[in-house]
Amino acid sequence: MGVVNVTPDSFSDGGRWFDTTTAVKRGLHLVSEGADLVDVGGESTRPGASRVDEAEELRRVVPVVRGLASEGVTVSVDTMRARVAEQAVAAGAALVNDVSGGLADPDMVPAVADADVPFVVMHWRGFSESMNSRAVYGDVVAEVLDELRQRMDAVVAGGIAPDRVVIDPGLGFAKDAAHDLALVARLDGLHTLGRPLLVAASRKRFLGHVLAGPGAAPPPARERDAATAAVSALSAAAGAWAVRVHEVRATADAVRVARAVEGAA
């Protein structure tokens, strides 16, 4: 899953793909590099980010979804708003990726159920402005698993078919670096939920902390792609359905190697 952020303020590449033409070209480039689907988002969810209004999110996202879908690209829409999801699906999106798992907008679950498209349920404890304060766990793996199970049950009860649900542990969302690393180390445990697993580690803070070492400043987000590819290989080995990344080629290569090693075992 290649990422196209149609935003001015994303932590990784804000502003680089902000206009429709550039964003569509970026999505096509990601496909040429090996992306199987392209995730289009118009609202930054970096820690501390303020929300964009619905009209602006629609203006950013829908033309890009339409442009990529018209080129035959499989598109997912990264949104917490039901109306954006509805219009993106109408424009050709094949999947809705909601970092709140349907909690941010009470109309999201009914909208996705009506659209009958796959829905990513991510582990989420609140909006960007406050999520860092919610990174409190006794056993992060057990608690994330339990909260994901509860959310899965809720969206299925809301009408989304069980076989349309994808789960995401929400790396970096209400979690510190130690929490993220513990979840990556135990990805195989998430398979007990019985649903495809999406891992979105690309360029995130915990990788910056690993690369910097104790007491040093983390490298900029765009210097974390090799580290991202390492997590992608680990995720593939742990049976992930997809990995969500900003730069595709290194991750596609890493996943191929992981699959080859698995096939030779």
GROMACS .gro file of C-alpha atoms in nm:
model
  265
    1MET     CA    1   0.000   0.000   0.000
    2GLY     CA    2   0.165   0.319  -0.122
    3VAL     CA    3   0.078   0.648   0.050
    4VAL     CA    4  -0.029   0.970  -0.122
    5ASN     CA    5  -0.076   1.250   0.131
    6VAL     CA    6  -0.276   1.532  -0.027
    7THR     CA    7  -0.195   1.759   0.266
    8PRO     CA    8   0.032   2.055   0.345
    9ASP     CA    9   0.124   1.930   0.693
   10SER     CA   10   0.185   1.553   0.702
   11PHE     CA   11   0.487   1.462   0.914
   12SER     CA   12   0.664   1.283   0.630
   13ASP     CA   13   0.597   1.461   0.302
   14GLY     CA   14   0.346   1.738   0.367
   15GLY     CA   15   0.298   1.963   0.067
   16ARG     CA   16   0.489   1.754  -0.185
   17TRP     CA   17   0.177   1.607  -0.350
   18PHE     CA   18  -0.076   1.874  -0.259
   19ASP     CA   19  -0.228   1.948  -0.598
   20THR     CA   20  -0.439   1.693  -0.784
   21THR     CA   21  -0.216   1.648  -1.090
   22THR     CA   22   0.097   1.597  -0.882
   23ALA     CA   23  -0.082   1.361  -0.645
   24VAL     CA   24  -0.213   1.144  -0.929
   25LYS     CA   25   0.134   1.129  -1.084
   26ARG     CA   26   0.275   1.029  -0.747
   27GLY     CA   27   0.021   0.748  -0.713
   28LEU     CA   28   0.104   0.617  -1.060
   29HIS     CA   29   0.474   0.628  -0.973
   30LEU     CA   30   0.413   0.423  -0.658
   31VAL     CA   31   0.231   0.162  -0.868
   32SER     CA   32   0.524   0.152  -1.109
   33GLU     CA   33   0.750   0.087  -0.809
   34GLY     CA   34   0.542  -0.211  -0.698
   35ALA     CA   35   0.244  -0.081  -0.498
   36ASP     CA   36  -0.064  -0.302  -0.523
   37LEU     CA   37  -0.293  -0.025  -0.401
   38VAL     CA   38  -0.261   0.346  -0.328
   39ASP     CA   39  -0.392   0.502  -0.007
   40VAL     CA   40  -0.510   0.862  -0.057
   41GLY     CA   41  -0.556   1.088   0.244
   42GLY     CA   42  -0.641   1.455   0.285
   43GLU     CA   43  -0.601   1.502   0.660
   44SER     CA   44  -0.279   1.472   0.858
   45THR     CA   45  -0.298   1.244   1.162
   46ARG     CA   46   0.051   1.321   1.292
   47PRO     CA   47   0.068   1.380   1.670
   48GLY     CA   48  -0.064   1.725   1.754
   49ALA     CA   49  -0.224   1.788   1.414
   50SER     CA   50  -0.543   1.992   1.397
   51ARG     CA   51  -0.838   1.862   1.199
   52VAL     CA   52  -0.915   1.992   0.851
   53ASP     CA   53  -1.279   2.073   0.776
   54GLU     CA   54  -1.490   1.832   0.573
   55ALA     CA   55  -1.526   2.051   0.265
   56GLU     CA   56  -1.151   2.093   0.237
   57GLU     CA   57  -1.088   1.722   0.286
   58LEU     CA   58  -1.336   1.643   0.007
   59ARG     CA   59  -1.171   1.900  -0.220
   60ARG     CA   60  -0.832   1.741  -0.165
   61VAL     CA   61  -0.922   1.374  -0.182
   62VAL     CA   62  -1.202   1.303  -0.428
   63PRO     CA   63  -1.035   1.432  -0.750
   64VAL     CA   64  -0.720   1.231  -0.672
   65VAL     CA   65  -0.919   0.914  -0.606
   66ARG     CA   66  -1.111   0.966  -0.929
   67GLY     CA   67  -0.794   1.033  -1.128
   68LEU     CA   68  -0.612   0.724  -1.001
   69ALA     CA   69  -0.915   0.496  -1.034
   70SER     CA   70  -0.963   0.611  -1.393
   71GLU     CA   71  -0.608   0.487  -1.460
   72GLY     CA   72  -0.696   0.142  -1.325
   73VAL     CA   73  -0.527   0.187  -0.987
   74THR     CA   74  -0.678   0.011  -0.685
   75VAL     CA   75  -0.736   0.298  -0.441
   76SER     CA   76  -0.805   0.312  -0.070
   77VAL     CA   77  -0.920   0.630   0.102
   78ASP     CA   78  -0.765   0.730   0.433
   79THR     CA   79  -1.039   0.922   0.616
   80MET     CA   80  -1.227   0.944   0.944
   81ARG     CA   81  -1.536   1.102   0.783
   82ALA     CA   82  -1.832   0.909   0.645
   83ARG     CA   83  -1.912   1.165   0.376
   84VAL     CA   84  -1.556   1.161   0.247
   85ALA     CA   85  -1.563   0.780   0.244
   86GLU     CA   86  -1.893   0.778   0.055
   87GLN     CA   87  -1.778   1.023  -0.210
   88ALA     CA   88  -1.440   0.854  -0.247
   89VAL     CA   89  -1.605   0.516  -0.301
   90ALA     CA   90  -1.838   0.677  -0.556
   91ALA     CA   91  -1.524   0.814  -0.728
   92GLY     CA   92  -1.368   0.467  -0.745
   93ALA     CA   93  -1.207   0.386  -0.408
   94ALA     CA   94  -1.217   0.014  -0.330
   95LEU     CA   95  -1.136   0.026   0.043
   96VAL     CA   96  -1.188   0.263   0.337
   97ASN     CA   97  -0.896   0.304   0.577
   98ASP     CA   98  -1.023   0.479   0.891
   99VAL     CA   99  -0.757   0.534   1.159
  100SER     CA  100  -1.034   0.572   1.417
  101GLY     CA  101  -1.197   0.242   1.324
  102GLY     CA  102  -1.531   0.417   1.290
  103LEU     CA  103  -1.514   0.596   1.626
  104ALA     CA  104  -1.459   0.951   1.496
  105ASP     CA  105  -1.781   0.967   1.293
  106PRO     CA  106  -2.090   0.771   1.398
  107ASP     CA  107  -2.206   0.763   1.036
  108MET     CA  108  -1.892   0.585   0.914
  109VAL     CA  109  -1.987   0.224   0.992
  110PRO     CA  110  -2.334   0.247   0.831
  111ALA     CA  111  -2.180   0.419   0.527
  112VAL     CA  112  -1.919   0.148   0.478
  113ALA     CA  113  -2.178  -0.124   0.537
  114ASP     CA  114  -2.394   0.029   0.263
  115ALA     CA  115  -2.097   0.060   0.028
  116ASP     CA  116  -1.996  -0.305   0.094
  117VAL     CA  117  -1.623  -0.235   0.068
  118PRO     CA  118  -1.341  -0.353   0.293
  119PHE     CA  119  -1.285  -0.146   0.606
  120VAL     CA  120  -0.960  -0.105   0.799
  121VAL     CA  121  -1.019  -0.100   1.175
  122MET     CA  122  -0.717   0.058   1.340
  123HIS     CA  123  -0.643   0.064   1.712
  124TRP     CA  124  -0.720   0.422   1.818
  125ARG     CA  125  -0.764   0.602   2.147
  126GLY     CA  126  -0.837   0.957   2.035
  127PHE     CA  127  -0.760   1.242   1.798
  128SER     CA  128  -0.408   1.363   1.720
  129GLU     CA  129  -0.420   1.657   1.961
  130SER     CA  130  -0.451   1.427   2.264
  131MET     CA  131  -0.334   1.082   2.162
  132ASN     CA  132   0.015   1.104   2.315
  133SER     CA  133  -0.140   1.144   2.662
  134ARG     CA  134  -0.330   0.818   2.608
  135ALA     CA  135  -0.018   0.606   2.557
  136VAL     CA  136  -0.056   0.426   2.891
  137TYR     CA  137  -0.055   0.046   2.898
  138GLY     CA  138   0.011  -0.236   3.137
  139ASP     CA  139   0.052  -0.493   2.859
  140VAL     CA  140   0.037  -0.311   2.525
  141VAL     CA  141  -0.002  -0.622   2.311
  142ALA     CA  142  -0.284  -0.770   2.519
  143GLU     CA  143  -0.464  -0.436   2.549
  144VAL     CA  144  -0.438  -0.352   2.179
  145LEU     CA  145  -0.563  -0.700   2.094
  146ASP     CA  146  -0.857  -0.668   2.331
  147GLU     CA  147  -0.952  -0.317   2.212
  148LEU     CA  148  -0.927  -0.424   1.847
  149ARG     CA  149  -1.150  -0.723   1.916
  150GLN     CA  150  -1.410  -0.498   2.077
  151ARG     CA  151  -1.398  -0.259   1.782
  152MET     CA  152  -1.426  -0.543   1.531
  153ASP     CA  153  -1.734  -0.673   1.712
  154ALA     CA  154  -1.885  -0.324   1.705
  155VAL     CA  155  -1.838  -0.266   1.332
  156VAL     CA  156  -1.974  -0.611   1.250
  157ALA     CA  157  -2.273  -0.542   1.473
  158GLY     CA  158  -2.312  -0.217   1.277
  159GLY     CA  159  -2.355  -0.405   0.951
  160ILE     CA  160  -2.006  -0.445   0.803
  161ALA     CA  161  -1.953  -0.803   0.685
  162PRO     CA  162  -1.689  -0.984   0.896
  163ASP     CA  163  -1.496  -1.082   0.583
  164ARG     CA  164  -1.469  -0.712   0.489
  165VAL     CA  165  -1.275  -0.619   0.804
  166VAL     CA  166  -0.897  -0.557   0.805
  167ILE     CA  167  -0.715  -0.484   1.132
  168ASP     CA  168  -0.427  -0.245   1.203
  169PRO     CA  169  -0.244  -0.222   1.541
  170GLY     CA  170  -0.207   0.156   1.500
  171LEU     CA  171   0.168   0.198   1.537
  172GLY     CA  172   0.245   0.549   1.657
  173PHE     CA  173  -0.114   0.625   1.758
  174ALA     CA  174  -0.135   0.664   2.137
  175LYS     CA  175   0.186   0.463   2.164
  176ASP     CA  176   0.548   0.541   2.242
  177ALA     CA  177   0.850   0.378   2.078
  178ALA     CA  178   0.863   0.088   2.324
  179HIS     CA  179   0.495   0.013   2.263
  180ASP     CA  180   0.544   0.015   1.886
  181LEU     CA  181   0.844  -0.216   1.903
  182ALA     CA  182   0.657  -0.459   2.128
  183LEU     CA  183   0.369  -0.471   1.879
  184VAL     CA  184   0.603  -0.532   1.585
  185ALA     CA  185   0.769  -0.813   1.782
  186ARG     CA  186   0.429  -0.975   1.842
  187LEU     CA  187   0.249  -0.917   1.513
  188ASP     CA  188   0.181  -1.288   1.480
  189GLY     CA  189  -0.036  -1.264   1.792
  190LEU     CA  190  -0.280  -1.038   1.610
  191HIS     CA  191  -0.374  -1.328   1.383
  192THR     CA  192  -0.587  -1.463   1.667
  193LEU     CA  193  -0.844  -1.204   1.553
  194GLY     CA  194  -0.877  -1.398   1.229
  195ARG     CA  195  -0.862  -1.099   0.995
  196PRO     CA  196  -0.608  -0.965   0.742
  197LEU     CA  197  -0.344  -0.747   0.906
  198LEU     CA  198  -0.227  -0.406   0.780
  199VAL     CA  199   0.099  -0.270   0.925
  200ALA     CA  200   0.168   0.103   0.889
  201ALA     CA  201   0.515   0.170   1.028
  202SER     CA  202   0.651   0.389   0.749
  203ARG     CA  203   0.889   0.663   0.867
  204LYS     CA  204   0.729   0.674   1.210
  205ARG     CA  205   0.884   0.813   1.528
  206PHE     CA  206   0.979   0.479   1.679
  207LEU     CA  207   1.202   0.409   1.379
  208GLY     CA  208   1.365   0.748   1.424
  209HIS     CA  209   1.437   0.663   1.789
  210VAL     CA  210   1.587   0.326   1.693
  211LEU     CA  211   1.813   0.484   1.430
  212ALA     CA  212   1.925   0.769   1.655
  213GLY     CA  213   2.025   0.563   1.953
  214PRO     CA  214   2.020   0.685   2.316
  215GLY     CA  215   2.032   1.061   2.360
  216ALA     CA  216   2.069   1.146   1.990
  217ALA     CA  217   1.828   1.336   1.766
  218PRO     CA  218   1.621   1.115   1.532
  219PRO     CA  219   1.695   1.149   1.161
  220PRO     CA  220   1.435   1.325   0.946
  221ALA     CA  221   1.134   1.120   0.835
  222ARG     CA  222   1.258   1.078   0.478
  223GLU     CA  223   1.578   0.915   0.607
  224ARG     CA  224   1.386   0.627   0.762
  225ASP     CA  225   1.296   0.430   0.447
  226ALA     CA  226   1.555   0.155   0.496
  227ALA     CA  227   1.427   0.108   0.850
  228THR     CA  228   1.074   0.099   0.711
  229ALA     CA  229   1.174  -0.174   0.467
  230ALA     CA  230   1.314  -0.376   0.758
  231VAL     CA  231   0.978  -0.361   0.937
  232SER     CA  232   0.806  -0.449   0.609
  233ALA     CA  233   1.014  -0.766   0.581
  234LEU     CA  234   0.940  -0.855   0.942
  235SER     CA  235   0.569  -0.789   0.882
  236ALA     CA  236   0.567  -1.010   0.574
  237ALA     CA  237   0.737  -1.287   0.771
  238ALA     CA  238   0.468  -1.246   1.038
  239GLY     CA  239   0.193  -1.294   0.778
  240ALA     CA  240   0.076  -0.936   0.726
  241TRP     CA  241  -0.174  -0.881   0.444
  242ALA     CA  242  -0.025  -0.543   0.353
  243VAL     CA  243   0.224  -0.282   0.463
  244ARG     CA  244   0.155   0.090   0.418
  245VAL     CA  245   0.464   0.284   0.304
  246HIS     CA  246   0.567   0.620   0.161
  247GLU     CA  247   0.843   0.480  -0.064
  248VAL     CA  248   0.755   0.152  -0.229
  249ARG     CA  249   1.060   0.007  -0.407
  250ALA     CA  250   1.270  -0.085  -0.102
  251THR     CA  251   0.971  -0.235   0.077
  252ALA     CA  252   0.861  -0.431  -0.231
  253ASP     CA  253   1.213  -0.577  -0.254
  254ALA     CA  254   1.219  -0.656   0.119
  255VAL     CA  255   0.884  -0.834   0.099
  256ARG     CA  256   1.001  -1.038  -0.201
  257VAL     CA  257   1.305  -1.154  -0.004
  258ALA     CA  258   1.091  -1.243   0.298
  259ARG     CA  259   0.857  -1.444   0.077
  260ALA     CA  260   1.150  -1.623  -0.096
  261VAL     CA  261   1.301  -1.720   0.240
  262GLU     CA  262   0.961  -1.841   0.359
  263GLY     CA  263   0.924  -2.050   0.042
  264ALA     CA  264   1.265  -2.207   0.089
  265ALA     CA  265   1.204  -2.310   0.450
   0.00000   0.00000   0.00000
